[in-house]
PDB file of C-alpha atoms in Angstrom:
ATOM      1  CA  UNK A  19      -6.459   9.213  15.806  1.00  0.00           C
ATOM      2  CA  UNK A  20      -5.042   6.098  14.310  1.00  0.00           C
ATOM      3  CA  UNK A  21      -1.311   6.068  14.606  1.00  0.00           C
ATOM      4  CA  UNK A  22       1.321   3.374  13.627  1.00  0.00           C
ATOM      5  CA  UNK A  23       4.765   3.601  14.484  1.00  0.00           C
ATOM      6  CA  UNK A  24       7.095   1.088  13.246  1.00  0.00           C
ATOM      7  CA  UNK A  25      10.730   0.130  14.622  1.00  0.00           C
ATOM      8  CA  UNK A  26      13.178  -2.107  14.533  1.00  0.00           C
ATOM      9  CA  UNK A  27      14.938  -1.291  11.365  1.00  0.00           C
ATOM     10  CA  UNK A  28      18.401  -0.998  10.716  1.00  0.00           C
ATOM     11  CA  UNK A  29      21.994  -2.258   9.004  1.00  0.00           C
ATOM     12  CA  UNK A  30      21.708  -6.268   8.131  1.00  0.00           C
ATOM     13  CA  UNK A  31      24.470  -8.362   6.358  1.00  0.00           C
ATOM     14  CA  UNK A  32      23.505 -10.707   4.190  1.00  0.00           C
ATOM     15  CA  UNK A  33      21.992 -14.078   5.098  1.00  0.00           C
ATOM     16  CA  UNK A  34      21.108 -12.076   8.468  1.00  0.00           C
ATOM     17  CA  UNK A  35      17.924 -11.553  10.384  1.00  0.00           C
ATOM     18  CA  UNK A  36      15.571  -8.471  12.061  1.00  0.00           C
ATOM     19  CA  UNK A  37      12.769  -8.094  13.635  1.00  0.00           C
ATOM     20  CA  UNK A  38      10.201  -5.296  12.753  1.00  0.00           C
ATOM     21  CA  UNK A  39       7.509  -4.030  15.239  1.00  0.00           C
ATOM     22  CA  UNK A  40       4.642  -1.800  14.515  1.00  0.00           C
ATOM     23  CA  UNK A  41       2.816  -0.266  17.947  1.00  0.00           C
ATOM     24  CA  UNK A  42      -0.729   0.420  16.812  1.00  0.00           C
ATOM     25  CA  UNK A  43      -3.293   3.287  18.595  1.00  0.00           C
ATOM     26  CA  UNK A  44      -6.254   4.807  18.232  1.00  0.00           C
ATOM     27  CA  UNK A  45      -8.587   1.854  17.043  1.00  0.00           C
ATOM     28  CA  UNK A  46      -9.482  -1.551  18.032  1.00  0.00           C
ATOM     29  CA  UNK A  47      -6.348  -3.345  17.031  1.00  0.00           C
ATOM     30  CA  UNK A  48      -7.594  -6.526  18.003  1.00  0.00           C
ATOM     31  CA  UNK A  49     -10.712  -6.566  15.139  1.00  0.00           C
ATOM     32  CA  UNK A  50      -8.146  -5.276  12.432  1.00  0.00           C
ATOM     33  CA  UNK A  51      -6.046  -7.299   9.563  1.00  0.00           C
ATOM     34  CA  UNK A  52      -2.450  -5.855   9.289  1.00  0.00           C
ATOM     35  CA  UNK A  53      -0.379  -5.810   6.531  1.00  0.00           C
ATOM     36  CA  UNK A  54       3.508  -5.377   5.976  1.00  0.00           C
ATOM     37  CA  UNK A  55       4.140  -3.333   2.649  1.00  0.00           C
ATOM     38  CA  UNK A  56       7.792  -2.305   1.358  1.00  0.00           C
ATOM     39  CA  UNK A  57       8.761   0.087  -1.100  1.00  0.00           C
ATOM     40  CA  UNK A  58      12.759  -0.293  -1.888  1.00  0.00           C
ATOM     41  CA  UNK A  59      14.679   2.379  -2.822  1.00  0.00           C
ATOM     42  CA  UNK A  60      13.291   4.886  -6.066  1.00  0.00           C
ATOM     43  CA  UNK A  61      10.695   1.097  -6.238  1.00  0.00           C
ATOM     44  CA  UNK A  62       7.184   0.877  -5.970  1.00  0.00           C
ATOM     45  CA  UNK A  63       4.918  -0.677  -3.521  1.00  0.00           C
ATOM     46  CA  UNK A  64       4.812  -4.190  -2.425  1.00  0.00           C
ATOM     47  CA  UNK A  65       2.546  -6.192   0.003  1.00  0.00           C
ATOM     48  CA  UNK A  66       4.893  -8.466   1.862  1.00  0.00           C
ATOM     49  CA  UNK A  67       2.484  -9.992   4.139  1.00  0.00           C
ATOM     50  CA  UNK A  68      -1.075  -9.795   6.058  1.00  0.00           C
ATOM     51  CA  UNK A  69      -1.864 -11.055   9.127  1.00  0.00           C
ATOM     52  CA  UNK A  70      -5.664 -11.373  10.602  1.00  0.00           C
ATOM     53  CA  UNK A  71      -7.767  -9.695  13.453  1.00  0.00           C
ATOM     54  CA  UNK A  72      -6.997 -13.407  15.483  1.00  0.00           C
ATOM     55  CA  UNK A  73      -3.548 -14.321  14.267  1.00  0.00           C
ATOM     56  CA  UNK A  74      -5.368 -17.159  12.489  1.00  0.00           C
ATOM     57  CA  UNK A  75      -4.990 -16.280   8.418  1.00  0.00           C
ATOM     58  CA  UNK A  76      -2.001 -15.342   6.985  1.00  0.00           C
ATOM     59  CA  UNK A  77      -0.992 -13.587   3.702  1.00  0.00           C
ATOM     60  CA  UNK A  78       3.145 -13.677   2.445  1.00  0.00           C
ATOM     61  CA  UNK A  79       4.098 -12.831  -1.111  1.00  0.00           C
ATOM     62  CA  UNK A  80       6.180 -15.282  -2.926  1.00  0.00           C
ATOM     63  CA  UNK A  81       9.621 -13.314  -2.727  1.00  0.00           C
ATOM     64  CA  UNK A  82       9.585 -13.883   0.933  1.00  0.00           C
ATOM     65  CA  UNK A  83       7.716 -16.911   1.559  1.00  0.00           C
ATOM     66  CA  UNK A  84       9.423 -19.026   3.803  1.00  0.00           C
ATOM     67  CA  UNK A  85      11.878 -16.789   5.447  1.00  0.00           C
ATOM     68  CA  UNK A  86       9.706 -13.874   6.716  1.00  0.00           C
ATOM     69  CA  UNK A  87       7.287 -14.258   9.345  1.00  0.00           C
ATOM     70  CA  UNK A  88       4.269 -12.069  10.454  1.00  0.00           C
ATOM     71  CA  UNK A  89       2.720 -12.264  13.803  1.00  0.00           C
ATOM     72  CA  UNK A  90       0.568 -10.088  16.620  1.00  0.00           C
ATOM     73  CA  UNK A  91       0.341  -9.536  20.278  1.00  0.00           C
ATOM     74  CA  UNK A  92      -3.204  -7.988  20.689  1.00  0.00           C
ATOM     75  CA  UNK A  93      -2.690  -7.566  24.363  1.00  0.00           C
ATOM     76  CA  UNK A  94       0.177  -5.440  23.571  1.00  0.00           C
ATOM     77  CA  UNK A  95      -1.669  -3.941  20.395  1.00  0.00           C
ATOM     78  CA  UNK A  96       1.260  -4.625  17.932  1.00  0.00           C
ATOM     79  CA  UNK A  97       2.226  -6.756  14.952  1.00  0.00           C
ATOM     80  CA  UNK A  98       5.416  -8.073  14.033  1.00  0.00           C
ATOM     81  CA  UNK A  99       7.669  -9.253  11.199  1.00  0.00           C
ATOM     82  CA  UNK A 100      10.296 -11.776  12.132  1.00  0.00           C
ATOM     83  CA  UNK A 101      12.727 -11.114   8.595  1.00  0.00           C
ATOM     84  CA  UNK A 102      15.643 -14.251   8.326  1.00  0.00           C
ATOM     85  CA  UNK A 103      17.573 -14.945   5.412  1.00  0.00           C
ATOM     86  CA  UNK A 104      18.314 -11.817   4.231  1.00  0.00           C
ATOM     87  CA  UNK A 105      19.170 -10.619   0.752  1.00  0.00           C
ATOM     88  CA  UNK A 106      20.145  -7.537  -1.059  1.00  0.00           C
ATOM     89  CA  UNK A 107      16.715  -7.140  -2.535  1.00  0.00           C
ATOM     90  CA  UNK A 108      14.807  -7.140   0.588  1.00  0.00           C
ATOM     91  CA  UNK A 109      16.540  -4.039   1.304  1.00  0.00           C
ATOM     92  CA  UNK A 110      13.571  -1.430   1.857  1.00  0.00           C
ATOM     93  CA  UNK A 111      11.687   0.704   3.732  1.00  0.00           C
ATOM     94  CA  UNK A 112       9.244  -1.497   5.702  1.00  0.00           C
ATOM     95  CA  UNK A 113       5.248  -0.168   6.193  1.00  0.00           C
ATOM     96  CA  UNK A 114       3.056  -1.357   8.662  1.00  0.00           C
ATOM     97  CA  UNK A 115      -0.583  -0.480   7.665  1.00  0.00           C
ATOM     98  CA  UNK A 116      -4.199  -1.318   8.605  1.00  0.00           C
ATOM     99  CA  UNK A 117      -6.261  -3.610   6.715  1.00  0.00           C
ATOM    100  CA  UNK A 118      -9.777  -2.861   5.460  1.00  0.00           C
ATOM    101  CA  UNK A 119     -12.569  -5.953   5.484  1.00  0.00           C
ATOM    102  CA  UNK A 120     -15.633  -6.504   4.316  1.00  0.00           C
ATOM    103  CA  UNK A 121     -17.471  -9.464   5.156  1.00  0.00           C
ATOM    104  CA  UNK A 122     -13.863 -11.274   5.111  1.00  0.00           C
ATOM    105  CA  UNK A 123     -12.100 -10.011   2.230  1.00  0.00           C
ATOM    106  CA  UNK A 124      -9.522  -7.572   3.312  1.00  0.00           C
ATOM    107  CA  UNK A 125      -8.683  -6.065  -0.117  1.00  0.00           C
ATOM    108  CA  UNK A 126      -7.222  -2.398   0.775  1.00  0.00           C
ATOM    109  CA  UNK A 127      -5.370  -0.790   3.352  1.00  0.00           C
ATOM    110  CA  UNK A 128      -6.095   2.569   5.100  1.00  0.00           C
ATOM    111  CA  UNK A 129      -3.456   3.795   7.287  1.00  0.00           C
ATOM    112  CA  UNK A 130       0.163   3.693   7.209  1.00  0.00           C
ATOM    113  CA  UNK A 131       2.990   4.276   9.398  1.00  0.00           C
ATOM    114  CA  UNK A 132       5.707   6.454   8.797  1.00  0.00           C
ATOM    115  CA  UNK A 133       8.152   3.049   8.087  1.00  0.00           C
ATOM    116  CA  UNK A 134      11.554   1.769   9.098  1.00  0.00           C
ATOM    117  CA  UNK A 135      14.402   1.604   6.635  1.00  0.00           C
ATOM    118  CA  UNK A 136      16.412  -1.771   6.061  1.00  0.00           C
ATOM    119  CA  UNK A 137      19.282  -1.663   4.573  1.00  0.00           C
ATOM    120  CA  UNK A 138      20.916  -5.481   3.524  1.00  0.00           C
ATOM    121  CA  UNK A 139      24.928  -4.969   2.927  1.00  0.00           C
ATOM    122  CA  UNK A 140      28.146  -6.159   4.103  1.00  0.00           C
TER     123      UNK A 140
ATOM    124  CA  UNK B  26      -2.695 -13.336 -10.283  1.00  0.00           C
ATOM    125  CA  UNK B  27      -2.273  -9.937 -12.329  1.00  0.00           C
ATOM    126  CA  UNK B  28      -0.641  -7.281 -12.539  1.00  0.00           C
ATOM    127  CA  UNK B  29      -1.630  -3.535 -12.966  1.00  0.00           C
ATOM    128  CA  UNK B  30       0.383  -1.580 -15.135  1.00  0.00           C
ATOM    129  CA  UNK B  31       0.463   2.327 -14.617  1.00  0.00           C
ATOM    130  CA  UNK B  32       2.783   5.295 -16.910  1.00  0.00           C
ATOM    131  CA  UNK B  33       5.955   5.615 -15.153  1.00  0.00           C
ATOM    132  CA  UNK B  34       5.513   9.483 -15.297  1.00  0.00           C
ATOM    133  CA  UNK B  35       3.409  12.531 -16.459  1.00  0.00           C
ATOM    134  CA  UNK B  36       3.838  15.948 -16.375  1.00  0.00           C
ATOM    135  CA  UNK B  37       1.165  19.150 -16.733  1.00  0.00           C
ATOM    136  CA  UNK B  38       0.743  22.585 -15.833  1.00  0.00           C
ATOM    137  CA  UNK B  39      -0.680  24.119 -12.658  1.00  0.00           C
ATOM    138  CA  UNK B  40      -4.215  24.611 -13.126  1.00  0.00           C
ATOM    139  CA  UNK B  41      -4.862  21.780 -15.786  1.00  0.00           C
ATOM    140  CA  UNK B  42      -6.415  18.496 -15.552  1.00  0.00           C
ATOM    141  CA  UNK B  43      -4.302  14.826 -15.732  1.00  0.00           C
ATOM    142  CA  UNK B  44      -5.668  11.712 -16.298  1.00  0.00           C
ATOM    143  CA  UNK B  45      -3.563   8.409 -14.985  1.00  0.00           C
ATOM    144  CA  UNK B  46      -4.317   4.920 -15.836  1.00  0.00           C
ATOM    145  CA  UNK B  47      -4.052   1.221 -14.477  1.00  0.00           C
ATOM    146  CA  UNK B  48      -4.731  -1.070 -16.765  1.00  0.00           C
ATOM    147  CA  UNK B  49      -5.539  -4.548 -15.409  1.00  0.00           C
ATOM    148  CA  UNK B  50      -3.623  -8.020 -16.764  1.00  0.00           C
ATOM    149  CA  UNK B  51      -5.888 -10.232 -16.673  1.00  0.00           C
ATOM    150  CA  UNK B  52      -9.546 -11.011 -14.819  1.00  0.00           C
ATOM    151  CA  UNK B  53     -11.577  -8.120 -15.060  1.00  0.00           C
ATOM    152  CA  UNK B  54     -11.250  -4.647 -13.313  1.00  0.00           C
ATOM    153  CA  UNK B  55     -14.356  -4.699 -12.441  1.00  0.00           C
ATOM    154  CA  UNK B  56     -14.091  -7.634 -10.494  1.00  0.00           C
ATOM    155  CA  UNK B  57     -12.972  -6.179  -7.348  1.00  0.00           C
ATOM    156  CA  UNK B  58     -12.351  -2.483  -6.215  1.00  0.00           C
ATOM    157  CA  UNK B  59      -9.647   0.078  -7.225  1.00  0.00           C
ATOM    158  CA  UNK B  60      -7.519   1.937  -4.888  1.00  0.00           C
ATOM    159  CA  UNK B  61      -5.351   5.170  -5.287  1.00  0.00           C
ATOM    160  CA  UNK B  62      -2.780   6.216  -3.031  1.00  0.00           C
ATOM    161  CA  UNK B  63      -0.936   9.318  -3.176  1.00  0.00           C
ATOM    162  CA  UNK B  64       2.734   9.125  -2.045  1.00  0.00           C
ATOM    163  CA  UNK B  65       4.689  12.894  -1.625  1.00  0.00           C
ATOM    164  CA  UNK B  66       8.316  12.791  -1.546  1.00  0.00           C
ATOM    165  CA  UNK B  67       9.543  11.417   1.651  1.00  0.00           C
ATOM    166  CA  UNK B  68       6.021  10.402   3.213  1.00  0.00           C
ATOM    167  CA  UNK B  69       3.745   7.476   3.371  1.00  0.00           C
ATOM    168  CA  UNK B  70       0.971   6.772   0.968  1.00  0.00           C
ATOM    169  CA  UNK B  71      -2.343   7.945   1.605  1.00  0.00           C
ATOM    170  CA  UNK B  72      -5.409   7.566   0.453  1.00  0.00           C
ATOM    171  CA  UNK B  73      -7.216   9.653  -2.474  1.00  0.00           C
ATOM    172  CA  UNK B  74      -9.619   7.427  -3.686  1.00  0.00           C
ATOM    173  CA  UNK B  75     -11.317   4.109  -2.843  1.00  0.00           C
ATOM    174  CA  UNK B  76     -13.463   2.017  -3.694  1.00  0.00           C
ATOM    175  CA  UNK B  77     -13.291   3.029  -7.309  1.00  0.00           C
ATOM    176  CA  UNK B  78     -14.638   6.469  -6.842  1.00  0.00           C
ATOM    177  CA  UNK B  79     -14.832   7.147  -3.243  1.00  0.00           C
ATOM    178  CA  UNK B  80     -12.858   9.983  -1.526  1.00  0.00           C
ATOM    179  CA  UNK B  81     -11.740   9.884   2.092  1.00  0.00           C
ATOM    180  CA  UNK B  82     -12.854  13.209   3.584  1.00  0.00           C
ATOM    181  CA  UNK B  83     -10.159  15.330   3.234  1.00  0.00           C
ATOM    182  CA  UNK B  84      -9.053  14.981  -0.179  1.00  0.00           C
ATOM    183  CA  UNK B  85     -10.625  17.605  -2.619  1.00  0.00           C
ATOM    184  CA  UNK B  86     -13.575  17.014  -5.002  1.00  0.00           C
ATOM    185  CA  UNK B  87     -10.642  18.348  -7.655  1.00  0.00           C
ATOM    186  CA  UNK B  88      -9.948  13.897  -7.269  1.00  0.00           C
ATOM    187  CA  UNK B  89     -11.556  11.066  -9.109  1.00  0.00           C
ATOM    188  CA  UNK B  90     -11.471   8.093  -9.811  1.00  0.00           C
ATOM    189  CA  UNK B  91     -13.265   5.742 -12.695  1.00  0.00           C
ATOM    190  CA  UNK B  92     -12.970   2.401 -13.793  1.00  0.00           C
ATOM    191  CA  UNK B  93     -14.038   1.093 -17.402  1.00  0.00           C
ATOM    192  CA  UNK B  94     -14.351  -2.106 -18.129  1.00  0.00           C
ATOM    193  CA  UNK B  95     -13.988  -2.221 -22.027  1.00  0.00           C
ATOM    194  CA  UNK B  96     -10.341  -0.775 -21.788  1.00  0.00           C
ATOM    195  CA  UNK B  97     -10.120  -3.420 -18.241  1.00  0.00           C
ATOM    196  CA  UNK B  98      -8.081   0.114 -16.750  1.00  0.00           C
ATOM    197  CA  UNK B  99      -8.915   2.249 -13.928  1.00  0.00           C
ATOM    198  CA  UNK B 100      -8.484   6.073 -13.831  1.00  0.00           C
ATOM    199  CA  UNK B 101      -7.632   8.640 -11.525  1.00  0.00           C
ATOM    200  CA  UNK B 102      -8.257  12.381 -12.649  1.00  0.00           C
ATOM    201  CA  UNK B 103      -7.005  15.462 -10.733  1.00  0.00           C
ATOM    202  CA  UNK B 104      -8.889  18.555 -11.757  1.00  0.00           C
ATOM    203  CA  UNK B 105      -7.227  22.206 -11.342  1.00  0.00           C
ATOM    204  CA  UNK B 106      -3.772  20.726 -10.569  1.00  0.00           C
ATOM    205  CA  UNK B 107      -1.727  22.476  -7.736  1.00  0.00           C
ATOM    206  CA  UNK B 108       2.285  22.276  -7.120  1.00  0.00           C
ATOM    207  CA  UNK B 109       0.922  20.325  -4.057  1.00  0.00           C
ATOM    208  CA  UNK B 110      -0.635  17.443  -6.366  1.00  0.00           C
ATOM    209  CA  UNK B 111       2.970  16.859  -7.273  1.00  0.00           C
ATOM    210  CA  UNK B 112       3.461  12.736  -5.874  1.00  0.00           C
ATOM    211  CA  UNK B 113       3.813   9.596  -7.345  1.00  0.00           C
ATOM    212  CA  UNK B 114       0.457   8.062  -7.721  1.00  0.00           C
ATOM    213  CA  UNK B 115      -0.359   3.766  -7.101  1.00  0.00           C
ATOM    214  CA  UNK B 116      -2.971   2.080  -8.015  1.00  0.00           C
ATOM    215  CA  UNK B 117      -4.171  -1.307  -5.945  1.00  0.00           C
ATOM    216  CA  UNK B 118      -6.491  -3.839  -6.181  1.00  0.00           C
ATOM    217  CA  UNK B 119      -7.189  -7.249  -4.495  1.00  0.00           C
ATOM    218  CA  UNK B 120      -6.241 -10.505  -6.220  1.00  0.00           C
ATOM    219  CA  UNK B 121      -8.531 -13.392  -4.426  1.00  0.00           C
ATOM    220  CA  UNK B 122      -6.842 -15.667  -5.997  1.00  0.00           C
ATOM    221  CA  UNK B 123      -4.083 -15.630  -3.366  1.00  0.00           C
ATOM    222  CA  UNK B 124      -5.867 -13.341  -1.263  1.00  0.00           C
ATOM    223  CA  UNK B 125      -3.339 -10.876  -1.645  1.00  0.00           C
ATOM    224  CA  UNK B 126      -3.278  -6.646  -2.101  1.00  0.00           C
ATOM    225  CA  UNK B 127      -1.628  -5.753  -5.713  1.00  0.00           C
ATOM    226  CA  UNK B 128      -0.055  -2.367  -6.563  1.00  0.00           C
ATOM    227  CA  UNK B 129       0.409  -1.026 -10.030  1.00  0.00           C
ATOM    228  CA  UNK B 130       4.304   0.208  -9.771  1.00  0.00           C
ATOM    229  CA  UNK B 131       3.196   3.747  -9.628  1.00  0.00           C
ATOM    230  CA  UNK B 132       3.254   6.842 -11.836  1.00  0.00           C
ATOM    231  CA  UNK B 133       5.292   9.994 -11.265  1.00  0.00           C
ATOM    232  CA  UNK B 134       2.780  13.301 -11.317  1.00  0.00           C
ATOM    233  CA  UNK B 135       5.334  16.735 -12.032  1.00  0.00           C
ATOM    234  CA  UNK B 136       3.430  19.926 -12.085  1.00  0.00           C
ATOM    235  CA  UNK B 137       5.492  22.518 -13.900  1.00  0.00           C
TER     236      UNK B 137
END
């Protein structure tokens, strides 16, 4: 059974940084693309960023390029998301979900995790 | 890049059969393959239909999914609605011009 279990969430303040980490099972983490999706509060979806099977491609959408950072142990099967800079509006819970490829072009995702709430105030 | 654009609610009876859309910005919707994730109150998203059409096992035959290319939309249609089908719904596709996953912003399904 694939499982994803996110942590690391919690109270920020502004201008602050976190670090997420999603612990995959269950399937070959080391073959899959990961992504990081939000949803903030009563908001809809969002893909934040993508990372590849081999660490070596990376996907970050333009409202965090620059101060977020995505990365992956495979000996340790999980991902990461290094957050700095924080703002009000990245407030959100944070997703960690599997990637689905074919013949390079990972354009859905398949499983989610149950996500970790961050909340950005003073 | 595009965007898909999605009703920001719709309502029906238990029993009866809804129809969502995502309507694509620009590029066609044809171009590369529509998603739909069901999200219940308090849970993750799952899946309900890929690939255009495709259902995960699991999810009912009473889901569907279409795309049509002269309105540049996709659709999702849930057949026989239940108090269970009541979600929001997102639509997704795959913009390769930035290589990047794109959800519509998601349409509120009450069954009353």
């Amino acid at each position: 059974e694939v499982q994803l279990v996110e942590s690391g969430g919690g109270l920020v303040q502004p201008g602050g940084s976190l670090r997420l980490s999603c612990a995959a099972s269950g399937f070959p983490f080391n073959t899959y693309t990961m992504h990081w999706v939000r949803q903030a509060p009563g908001k809809g979806l969002e893909d934040v960023s993508a990372l590849s099977s081999n660490g070596g491609s990376t996907y970050y959408a333009n409202s965090v390029k620059g101060r977020f950072t995505i990365s992956r142990d495979n000996s340790k099967n999980t991902l990461y998301l290094q957050m700095g800079s924080l703002r009000a509006d990245d407030m959100a819970v944070y997703y960690c979900a599997r990637g689905y490829c074919i013949n390079g072009v990972c354009y859905r995702v398949d499983y989610w995790g149950q996500g970790t709430l961050v909340t950005v105030s003073s | 890049n595009f965007m898909l654009t999605q009703p920001h609610s719709v309502s029906e009876s238990p029993g009866k059969t809804v129809t969502f859309s995502c309507t694509r910005s620009s590029g066609s919707i044809a171009s590369n393959y529509v998603q739909w994730y069901q999200q219940r109150p308090g849970s993750s998203p799952t899946t309900v239909i890929y690939d255009d059409n495709q259902r995960p096992s699991g999810v009912p035959d009473r889901f569907s999914g279409s795309i049509d290319s002269s309105s540049n939309s996709a659709s999702l249609t849930i057949s026989g609605l239940k108090t269970e089908d009541e979600a929001d719904y997102y639509c997704q596709s795959y913009d390769s011009s930035n290589r990047g996953v794109v959800f519509g912003g998601g349409t509120k399904l009450t069954v009353l």
